[in-house]
Short mmCIF file of C-alpha atoms (C1' of nucleotides) in Angstrom, two decimals:
data_model
loop_
_atom_site.label_atom_id
_atom_site.label_comp_id
_atom_site.label_asym_id
_atom_site.label_seq_id
_atom_site.Cartn_x
_atom_site.Cartn_y
_atom_site.Cartn_z
CA MET A 1 80.70 67.95 171.52
CA ALA A 2 81.53 69.64 168.27
CA GLU A 3 79.92 72.90 169.29
CA ASP A 4 82.14 73.33 172.32
CA LYS A 5 85.20 72.66 170.21
CA ILE A 6 84.36 75.48 167.90
CA LEU A 7 83.86 77.91 170.81
CA ASP A 8 86.96 76.66 172.70
CA ARG A 9 89.12 77.11 169.77
CA LEU A 10 87.98 80.64 168.96
CA LEU A 11 87.44 81.85 172.53
CA PRO A 12 90.08 80.10 174.60
CA GLY A 13 91.02 80.88 178.19
CA ARG A 14 89.31 81.16 181.61
CA ARG A 15 88.68 84.84 181.18
CA ALA A 16 86.13 84.12 178.34
CA ALA A 17 84.45 81.42 180.19
CA LEU A 18 81.04 83.18 180.62
CA LYS A 19 81.17 84.63 177.11
CA ARG A 20 81.44 81.00 175.87
CA GLU A 21 78.63 79.95 178.10
CA ILE A 22 76.35 82.68 176.86
CA LEU A 23 77.18 82.01 173.28
CA GLU A 24 76.63 78.27 173.67
CA HIS A 25 73.27 78.66 175.32
CA ALA A 26 72.15 81.44 172.97
CA LEU A 27 72.90 79.08 170.02
CA ALA A 28 70.71 76.43 171.56
CA CYS A 29 67.84 78.93 172.20
CA PHE A 30 68.00 80.27 168.71
CA ASN A 31 67.85 76.85 167.24
CA GLU A 32 65.15 75.52 169.52
CA LEU A 33 62.85 78.59 169.67
CA GLY A 34 63.76 80.56 166.60
CA ILE A 35 65.66 83.77 166.53
CA GLU A 36 62.80 86.21 167.06
CA ALA A 37 61.24 84.11 169.70
CA THR A 38 64.27 83.76 171.98
CA THR A 39 64.31 86.40 174.56
CA ILE A 40 67.32 87.75 176.42
CA ASP A 41 65.61 86.61 179.53
CA ALA A 42 65.52 83.04 178.24
CA VAL A 43 69.21 82.89 177.62
CA LYS A 44 69.85 84.67 180.90
CA THR A 45 67.92 82.15 182.84
CA ARG A 46 69.42 79.27 180.81
CA CYS A 47 73.00 80.14 181.77
CA GLY A 48 72.17 81.50 185.20
CA THR A 49 73.76 84.92 184.60
CA SER A 50 72.36 88.40 184.47
CA VAL A 51 71.26 90.77 181.62
CA GLY A 52 74.00 93.01 182.78
CA ALA A 53 76.58 90.41 181.88
CA ILE A 54 75.05 89.68 178.53
CA TYR A 55 74.81 93.30 177.49
CA HIS A 56 78.29 93.87 178.79
CA HIS A 57 79.71 91.26 176.50
CA PHE A 58 77.52 91.63 173.43
CA GLY A 59 75.89 95.06 173.44
CA ASN A 60 72.49 93.80 172.27
CA LYS A 61 70.74 90.74 170.90
CA GLU A 62 72.05 91.38 167.48
CA GLY A 63 75.47 91.39 168.96
CA ILE A 64 75.08 87.66 170.16
CA LEU A 65 73.64 86.86 166.75
CA SER A 66 76.38 88.20 164.69
CA THR A 67 79.10 86.90 166.95
CA LEU A 68 77.84 83.44 166.65
CA PHE A 69 77.23 83.93 162.93
CA PHE A 70 80.74 85.06 162.14
CA ILE A 71 82.28 82.34 164.40
CA ALA A 72 80.40 79.63 162.52
CA GLN A 73 81.19 81.08 159.05
CA ASP A 74 84.86 81.58 160.00
CA ASP A 75 85.21 77.98 161.03
CA GLN A 76 83.56 76.60 157.89
CA ARG A 77 85.71 78.78 155.71
CA ALA A 78 88.86 77.91 157.52
CA GLN A 79 88.19 74.19 157.13
CA LEU A 80 87.44 74.67 153.47
CA LYS A 81 90.53 76.77 152.91
CA ALA A 82 92.77 74.28 154.65
CA VAL A 83 91.76 71.23 152.61
CA LEU A 84 91.46 73.22 149.40
CA GLN A 85 95.26 73.80 149.56
CA LYS A 86 95.78 70.24 148.71
CA ALA A 87 93.91 70.32 145.53
CA ASN A 88 96.13 69.86 142.33
CA THR A 89 93.34 69.84 139.68
CA LEU A 90 89.89 71.42 139.31
CA GLN A 91 88.29 67.97 139.70
CA ASP A 92 90.26 67.57 143.01
CA ALA A 93 88.94 70.91 144.15
CA VAL A 94 85.27 70.17 143.29
CA TYR A 95 85.38 66.87 145.19
CA ILE A 96 87.09 68.55 148.12
CA MET A 97 84.62 71.37 148.32
CA VAL A 98 81.56 69.16 148.30
CA ARG A 99 83.05 66.81 150.84
CA SER A 100 84.26 69.53 153.13
CA TYR A 101 80.86 71.19 153.02
CA VAL A 102 78.91 68.14 153.81
CA ASP A 103 81.38 67.12 156.44
CA TRP A 104 81.26 70.51 158.22
CA VAL A 105 77.49 70.50 158.21
CA THR A 106 77.20 66.99 159.52
CA ASP A 107 79.88 67.49 162.10
CA HIS A 108 78.23 70.67 163.45
CA PRO A 109 74.46 70.43 162.75
CA ASP A 110 73.63 73.02 165.29
CA TRP A 111 76.05 75.53 164.02
CA ALA A 112 74.95 74.80 160.39
CA ARG A 113 71.25 75.27 161.28
CA PHE A 114 72.04 78.47 162.88
CA LEU A 115 74.12 79.62 159.98
CA PHE A 116 71.16 79.19 157.73
CA GLN A 117 68.72 80.91 159.93
CA ALA A 118 70.72 83.79 160.96
CA ARG A 119 72.10 84.91 157.52
CA SER A 120 69.30 87.14 156.57
CA ALA A 121 69.03 88.70 159.98
CA VAL A 122 72.74 89.50 160.00
CA ALA A 123 72.47 90.78 156.35
CA LYS A 124 69.91 93.40 157.55
CA GLY A 125 71.40 94.23 160.85
CA PRO A 126 74.19 96.60 161.85
CA HIS A 127 76.92 94.24 160.68
CA ARG A 128 75.69 93.86 157.21
CA GLN A 129 78.70 95.66 155.85
CA GLN A 130 81.13 93.35 157.59
CA LEU A 131 79.19 90.38 156.28
CA GLU A 132 79.25 91.78 152.73
CA GLU A 133 83.02 92.49 152.84
CA ARG A 134 83.61 88.95 154.08
CA ASN A 135 81.50 87.55 151.34
CA VAL A 136 83.12 89.32 148.55
CA GLU A 137 86.44 88.33 149.91
CA ASN A 138 85.50 84.70 150.33
CA TYR A 139 84.06 84.45 146.77
CA ARG A 140 86.92 86.26 145.35
CA ASP A 141 89.42 83.80 147.03
CA LEU A 142 87.36 80.86 145.88
CA LYS A 143 87.09 82.09 142.37
CA ASP A 144 90.88 82.76 142.12
CA ARG A 145 91.63 79.29 143.53
CA LEU A 146 89.19 77.57 141.09
CA PHE A 147 90.52 79.39 138.15
CA SER A 148 94.20 78.76 139.01
CA LEU A 149 93.85 74.91 139.00
CA ASP A 150 94.56 72.68 136.11
CA ARG A 151 91.45 71.72 134.32
CA GLY A 152 92.96 68.84 132.29
CA PRO A 153 91.19 68.05 129.01
CA HIS A 154 87.68 69.11 130.29
CA GLU A 155 85.58 71.80 128.93
CA ILE A 156 84.30 73.75 131.96
CA ILE A 157 81.54 76.21 132.48
CA GLN A 158 83.00 79.67 131.91
CA SER A 159 80.93 81.89 134.22
CA SER A 160 82.66 82.34 137.53
CA GLU A 161 79.36 83.39 139.08
CA LEU A 162 77.77 80.10 138.05
CA LEU A 163 80.46 77.82 139.13
CA PRO A 164 80.15 78.07 142.97
CA SER A 165 76.40 77.65 142.77
CA LEU A 166 76.67 74.52 140.54
CA ILE A 167 79.26 72.93 142.88
CA ILE A 168 77.75 73.75 146.28
CA GLY A 169 74.03 74.39 145.44
CA PRO A 170 72.80 70.82 145.54
CA SER A 171 74.71 69.96 148.79
CA GLU A 172 73.43 73.05 150.49
CA ASN A 173 69.85 72.24 149.35
CA LEU A 174 70.14 68.74 150.66
CA CYS A 175 71.72 69.80 154.02
CA ARG A 176 68.94 72.28 154.59
CA ALA A 177 66.39 69.57 154.06
CA TRP A 178 68.28 67.31 156.49
CA LEU A 179 68.68 70.04 159.10
CA SER A 180 65.00 70.98 158.97
CA GLY A 181 64.04 67.27 159.39
CA ARG A 182 62.46 66.99 155.98
CA ILE A 183 64.69 64.10 155.16
CA GLN A 184 66.07 61.53 157.49
CA VAL A 185 69.14 60.06 155.96
CA SER A 186 72.35 61.95 156.48
CA PRO A 187 73.83 63.96 153.61
CA SER A 188 77.08 62.28 154.43
CA GLU A 189 75.50 59.18 152.81
CA TYR A 190 75.31 61.07 149.59
CA ARG A 191 78.75 62.73 149.87
CA ASP A 192 80.28 60.98 146.90
CA GLN A 193 77.27 61.17 144.73
CA LEU A 194 77.01 64.89 145.35
CA ALA A 195 80.75 65.31 144.47
CA GLU A 196 80.51 63.36 141.28
CA SER A 197 77.43 65.04 140.24
CA ALA A 198 78.92 68.52 140.88
CA TRP A 199 81.78 67.58 138.65
CA ARG A 200 79.40 66.49 135.88
CA ALA A 201 77.27 69.70 136.37
CA ILE A 202 80.20 72.03 135.74
CA GLN A 203 81.25 70.41 132.38
CA ARG A 204 80.10 72.21 129.32
CA SER A 205 77.60 70.54 126.93
CA GLN A 206 78.94 68.77 123.77
CA MET B 1 53.57 95.06 139.50
CA ALA B 2 54.07 91.46 139.87
CA GLU B 3 53.48 91.64 143.66
CA ASP B 4 50.12 93.21 143.35
CA LYS B 5 49.16 90.64 140.82
CA ILE B 6 49.79 87.79 143.32
CA LEU B 7 47.78 89.46 146.01
CA ASP B 8 44.92 90.37 143.62
CA ARG B 9 44.69 86.88 142.39
CA LEU B 10 44.67 85.25 145.81
CA LEU B 11 42.71 87.92 147.74
CA PRO B 12 40.35 89.36 145.19
CA GLY B 13 37.43 91.79 145.87
CA ARG B 14 36.78 95.13 147.60
CA ARG B 15 36.12 93.50 150.93
CA ALA B 16 39.75 92.34 151.18
CA ALA B 17 41.21 95.74 150.00
CA LEU B 18 42.74 96.63 153.42
CA LYS B 19 43.93 93.16 154.02
CA ARG B 20 45.80 93.35 150.76
CA GLU B 21 47.09 96.68 151.57
CA ILE B 22 48.54 95.51 154.82
CA LEU B 23 50.11 92.39 153.31
CA GLU B 24 51.62 94.50 150.56
CA HIS B 25 53.21 96.91 152.89
CA ALA B 26 54.20 94.36 155.41
CA LEU B 27 56.13 92.50 152.72
CA ALA B 28 57.89 95.72 151.82
CA CYS B 29 58.85 96.37 155.45
CA PHE B 30 60.05 92.75 156.00
CA ASN B 31 62.29 93.05 152.89
CA GLU B 32 63.61 96.48 153.65
CA LEU B 33 64.13 96.27 157.44
CA GLY B 34 64.27 92.59 158.12
CA ILE B 35 61.56 90.49 159.77
CA GLU B 36 62.64 91.12 163.38
CA ALA B 37 63.21 94.79 162.87
CA THR B 38 59.77 95.56 161.32
CA THR B 39 57.46 96.72 163.90
CA ILE B 40 53.57 96.55 163.78
CA ASP B 41 53.75 100.33 164.16
CA ALA B 42 55.87 100.69 161.13
CA VAL B 43 53.44 98.69 158.85
CA LYS B 44 50.52 100.51 160.62
CA THR B 45 51.92 103.90 159.78
CA ARG B 46 53.02 102.76 156.32
CA CYS B 47 49.54 101.92 155.23
CA GLY B 48 47.72 104.52 157.32
CA THR B 49 45.66 102.02 159.30
CA SER B 50 45.40 101.10 162.96
CA VAL B 51 46.86 98.29 165.18
CA GLY B 52 43.19 97.16 165.69
CA ALA B 53 42.72 96.59 162.01
CA ILE B 54 45.92 94.67 161.66
CA TYR B 55 45.20 92.37 164.66
CA HIS B 56 41.71 91.97 163.56
CA HIS B 57 42.84 90.57 160.26
CA PHE B 58 45.98 88.57 161.23
CA GLY B 59 45.98 87.98 164.98
CA ASN B 60 49.64 88.80 165.48
CA LYS B 61 52.86 89.53 163.72
CA GLU B 62 53.40 85.91 162.97
CA GLY B 63 49.97 85.79 161.33
CA ILE B 64 51.07 88.31 158.75
CA LEU B 65 54.29 86.53 158.23
CA SER B 66 52.78 83.07 157.64
CA THR B 67 49.88 84.46 155.49
CA LEU B 68 52.58 86.16 153.18
CA PHE B 69 54.72 83.07 153.22
CA PHE B 70 51.99 80.59 152.25
CA ILE B 71 50.66 82.96 149.58
CA ALA B 72 54.13 83.06 148.04
CA GLN B 73 54.74 79.31 148.32
CA ASP B 74 51.23 78.65 146.83
CA ASP B 75 51.89 80.85 143.89
CA GLN B 76 55.30 79.31 143.12
CA ARG B 77 54.03 75.79 143.48
CA ALA B 78 51.02 76.52 141.35
CA GLN B 79 53.13 77.80 138.58
CA LEU B 80 55.41 74.90 138.67
CA LYS B 81 52.54 72.42 138.76
CA ALA B 82 50.94 74.05 135.85
CA VAL B 83 54.03 73.92 133.56
CA LEU B 84 55.11 70.51 134.76
CA GLN B 85 51.86 69.07 133.35
CA LYS B 86 53.20 69.52 129.91
CA ALA B 87 56.39 67.51 130.40
CA ASN B 88 56.61 64.23 128.48
CA THR B 89 60.03 63.03 129.50
CA LEU B 90 62.18 63.44 132.57
CA GLN B 91 64.48 65.63 130.55
CA ASP B 92 61.47 67.90 129.75
CA ALA B 93 60.64 67.99 133.45
CA VAL B 94 64.18 69.03 134.54
CA TYR B 95 64.32 71.83 132.01
CA ILE B 96 60.87 72.98 132.93
CA MET B 97 61.58 72.97 136.65
CA VAL B 98 64.64 75.01 136.47
CA ARG B 99 63.13 77.49 134.04
CA SER B 100 59.93 77.77 136.11
CA TYR B 101 61.88 78.28 139.20
CA VAL B 102 64.21 80.97 137.71
CA ASP B 103 61.33 82.67 136.04
CA TRP B 104 59.27 82.88 139.18
CA VAL B 105 62.11 84.38 141.25
CA THR B 106 63.05 86.94 138.57
CA ASP B 107 59.40 87.83 138.08
CA HIS B 108 58.69 88.29 141.77
CA PRO B 109 62.02 89.20 143.39
CA ASP B 110 60.28 90.71 146.48
CA TRP B 111 58.20 87.70 147.13
CA ALA B 112 61.30 85.37 146.53
CA ARG B 113 63.46 87.40 148.87
CA PHE B 114 60.77 87.07 151.56
CA LEU B 115 60.31 83.37 150.97
CA PHE B 116 63.92 82.79 151.63
CA GLN B 117 63.92 85.09 154.74
CA ALA B 118 60.72 83.80 156.37
CA ARG B 119 61.01 80.12 156.09
CA SER B 120 62.86 79.57 159.28
CA ALA B 121 60.56 81.88 161.23
CA VAL B 122 57.48 80.02 159.88
CA ALA B 123 59.11 76.71 160.59
CA LYS B 124 59.45 77.57 164.23
CA GLY B 125 56.24 79.46 164.65
CA PRO B 126 52.73 78.38 165.34
CA HIS B 127 52.19 77.27 161.81
CA ARG B 128 55.14 74.88 161.59
CA GLN B 129 52.83 71.95 161.24
CA GLN B 130 50.98 73.41 158.33
CA LEU B 131 54.21 74.14 156.76
CA GLU B 132 55.51 70.69 157.22
CA GLU B 133 52.39 69.14 155.85
CA ARG B 134 52.63 71.26 152.77
CA ASN B 135 56.22 70.38 152.26
CA VAL B 136 55.74 66.67 152.46
CA GLU B 137 52.81 66.92 150.08
CA ASN B 138 54.76 69.04 147.64
CA TYR B 139 57.78 66.76 147.70
CA ARG B 140 55.68 63.70 147.46
CA ASP B 141 53.83 65.11 144.40
CA LEU B 142 57.08 66.14 142.79
CA LYS B 143 58.71 62.83 143.38
CA ASP B 144 55.66 60.93 141.94
CA ARG B 145 55.71 63.17 138.84
CA LEU B 146 59.37 62.67 138.31
CA PHE B 147 59.30 59.02 138.69
CA SER B 148 56.29 58.68 136.39
CA LEU B 149 58.11 60.25 133.46
CA ASP B 150 59.85 58.48 130.57
CA ARG B 151 63.61 58.46 131.24
CA GLY B 152 64.55 57.45 127.75
CA PRO B 153 67.86 55.60 127.40
CA HIS B 154 69.49 57.67 130.24
CA GLU B 155 70.82 56.24 133.51
CA ILE B 156 69.41 58.47 136.28
CA ILE B 157 70.34 59.02 139.90
CA GLN B 158 68.22 56.65 141.90
CA SER B 159 67.71 58.36 145.12
CA SER B 160 64.43 60.33 145.24
CA GLU B 161 65.78 62.49 148.11
CA LEU B 162 68.77 63.50 146.09
CA LEU B 163 66.99 64.33 142.85
CA PRO B 164 65.23 67.52 143.80
CA SER B 165 68.40 69.02 145.38
CA LEU B 166 70.45 68.21 142.29
CA ILE B 167 67.85 69.73 140.01
CA ILE B 168 66.96 72.84 141.93
CA GLY B 169 69.92 73.38 144.31
CA PRO B 170 72.19 75.36 142.01
CA SER B 171 69.37 77.59 140.75
CA GLU B 172 68.36 78.29 144.27
CA ASN B 173 71.87 79.17 145.35
CA LEU B 174 72.27 81.52 142.41
CA CYS B 175 68.96 83.20 143.02
CA ARG B 176 69.86 83.78 146.56
CA ALA B 177 73.11 85.39 145.56
CA TRP B 178 71.22 87.57 143.11
CA LEU B 179 68.45 88.67 145.50
CA SER B 180 71.02 89.49 148.26
CA GLY B 181 73.00 91.72 145.76
CA ARG B 182 76.00 89.56 145.83
CA ILE B 183 75.94 89.09 142.05
CA GLN B 184 74.60 91.62 139.58
CA VAL B 185 73.55 89.70 136.44
CA SER B 186 70.11 88.14 136.57
CA PRO B 187 69.77 84.44 136.90
CA SER B 188 67.50 84.44 133.91
CA GLU B 189 70.70 84.99 131.91
CA TYR B 190 71.80 81.59 133.08
CA ARG B 191 68.51 79.97 132.75
CA ASP B 192 69.48 77.55 130.04
CA GLN B 193 73.02 76.78 131.50
CA LEU B 194 71.34 75.97 134.75
CA ALA B 195 68.79 73.69 133.08
CA GLU B 196 71.37 71.81 131.00
CA SER B 197 73.66 71.53 134.01
CA ALA B 198 70.82 70.10 136.17
CA TRP B 199 70.20 67.49 133.46
CA ARG B 200 73.86 66.41 133.41
CA ALA B 201 73.89 66.48 137.23
CA ILE B 202 71.27 63.88 137.55
CA GLN B 203 72.80 61.29 135.25
CA ARG B 204 74.63 58.44 136.88
CA SER B 205 78.34 58.18 136.28
CA GLN B 206 79.47 55.55 133.54
"C1'" DT C 1 102.18 93.76 199.17
"C1'" DT C 2 99.07 97.41 198.61
"C1'" DT C 3 96.32 100.05 195.90
"C1'" DC C 4 94.47 101.84 191.72
"C1'" DG C 5 91.93 101.14 187.69
"C1'" DC C 6 89.13 98.75 184.89
"C1'" DA C 7 86.76 94.79 183.19
"C1'" DA C 8 83.18 91.61 184.78
"C1'" DC C 9 79.06 91.21 186.63
"C1'" DA C 10 74.18 91.92 189.05
"C1'" DG C 11 69.72 93.75 189.09
"C1'" DA C 12 66.74 97.70 189.18
"C1'" DA C 13 64.72 101.25 186.15
"C1'" DT C 14 63.39 102.69 181.66
"C1'" DA C 15 62.08 102.39 176.81
"C1'" DA C 16 60.41 100.08 172.89
"C1'" DT C 17 57.28 96.95 171.18
"C1'" DA C 18 53.67 93.52 170.84
"C1'" DT C 19 49.14 92.36 172.10
"C1'" DT C 20 44.59 92.93 174.16
"C1'" DC C 21 40.49 95.48 175.14
"C1'" DT C 22 36.79 98.47 174.64
"C1'" DG C 23 34.12 101.13 171.86
"C1'" DT C 24 32.50 102.92 167.18
"C1'" DT C 25 31.53 102.54 162.59
"C1'" DT C 26 30.12 100.11 158.36
"C1'" DA C 27 28.36 96.82 155.53
"C1'" DT C 28 25.03 93.18 154.78
"C1'" DG C 29 21.47 89.87 154.98
"C1'" DG C 30 16.74 89.32 156.40
"C1'" DC D 1 14.61 99.48 157.79
"C1'" DC D 2 16.72 96.79 161.37
"C1'" DA D 3 19.58 93.47 163.47
"C1'" DT D 4 24.00 91.56 163.40
"C1'" DA D 5 28.47 90.75 162.77
"C1'" DA D 6 32.55 92.00 160.66
"C1'" DA D 7 35.66 96.03 160.12
"C1'" DC D 8 38.13 99.37 162.14
"C1'" DA D 9 40.22 102.91 165.66
"C1'" DG D 10 42.91 103.91 169.50
"C1'" DA D 11 43.67 103.60 174.54
"C1'" DA D 12 45.36 100.47 177.94
"C1'" DT D 13 48.24 96.56 179.12
"C1'" DA D 14 51.82 93.13 178.95
"C1'" DT D 15 56.13 91.65 177.25
"C1'" DT D 16 60.61 92.25 175.97
"C1'" DA D 17 64.91 94.89 174.88
"C1'" DT D 18 67.92 98.14 176.50
"C1'" DT D 19 70.10 101.28 179.73
"C1'" DC D 20 71.80 102.76 184.13
"C1'" DT D 21 73.68 102.55 188.54
"C1'" DG D 22 76.23 100.19 191.59
"C1'" DT D 23 79.29 96.19 193.30
"C1'" DT D 24 82.95 92.83 192.96
"C1'" DG D 25 87.22 90.98 191.86
"C1'" DC D 26 91.36 90.66 189.21
"C1'" DG D 27 95.76 92.23 187.48
"C1'" DA D 28 99.19 95.68 186.79
"C1'" DA D 29 102.03 99.49 188.71
"C1'" DA D 30 104.01 101.46 192.77
#
DNA sequence: TTTCGCAACAGAATAATATTCTGTTTATGG
DNA sequence: CCATAAACAGAATATTATTCTGTTGCGAAA
């Protein structure tokens, strides 16, 4: 399963076996019951461990939450960064970004669902500063990359704040709808349309 | 303040005074502390009332949450519906949708922030069915409206599932960034660019 | 190989929080 | 004015998060 692969990659080894178990089952609980409704006892029972073990590894409920959150975000960002290396033009980059985003969500729907749900909790919790730092770094990197690429003859939207929203916004919105069950057909079906549309969206009028 | 106006409009009269008070302060707590971190005791103290009163009016914490959520969603939808009446062409409608959305968020930032944060909690809680029903109704209405309008000579994206995401997705993404403090300049500054871009986004290639 | 030290775990005890319950007040229709 | 129910207060209870104390087992240093 895709979930296990993410955890195995970031927490390898036999030593971290229980830690992985806890994270895996906590993720499932958060997604099935909601973050506030999942109790420590529920994840304890679910992986047949003890509260002591959970608190030893994560400190508190928020610790589990933010660990999962940063793992997911790291994985998503790493994949984007890797494929974005190959882009030669801005148009390449836009297509790659959209496809990478849609692929990641459809490859890891449980992680993606969690990422959407947990963001606001992490943003308010004790790791908000860490989240903020990562965000500014990620967006700075992305902006630098986008502005370093060849734009060809095209007239592109100037604002660096607008650009990411125009490129990813529609895909994100559609993925949310899919993950919540509001729409049935997978966003991957719309991958190319989303990419083409994003490219049109960032052109300047006239 | 814009917040008070929304509550005054939907819960008028002297009888509902405390109910309004509780909602108003609960909204502030949820936004400042986060949903999970706000305790009943905190909102009790903040509006100088009793737990008895709170539970009398709302049943439980989730009751406060969903009441606030549906109030906000209703207000946003009502505004959209009202202005969307005036649209004569699809292009009109796209511009109106984007502007109405951005205006509502920038007019009611606290309500908008809450709407983003609370959605997943409501979607898992006891009112999930009510939320789902509203969503399908809203999206059905919107789809009907969009497909009833004159498209002029333009070739438009066919998928009715894709259309709303393409139109609102970028604005939503940008508004989230603004509400979370990641970007400083108000989305209203980008209102027209967002509208024009959305219109380009939904054209079909070639 | 033995032993020391510390991380990994278990589960009882405690603290914080949500919810219920019982009683009192207040408004309102008859 | 009275009856009635909603509106409210606060103590009591239940649920859940967190801490604390102790045990186990592994891995490194001797």
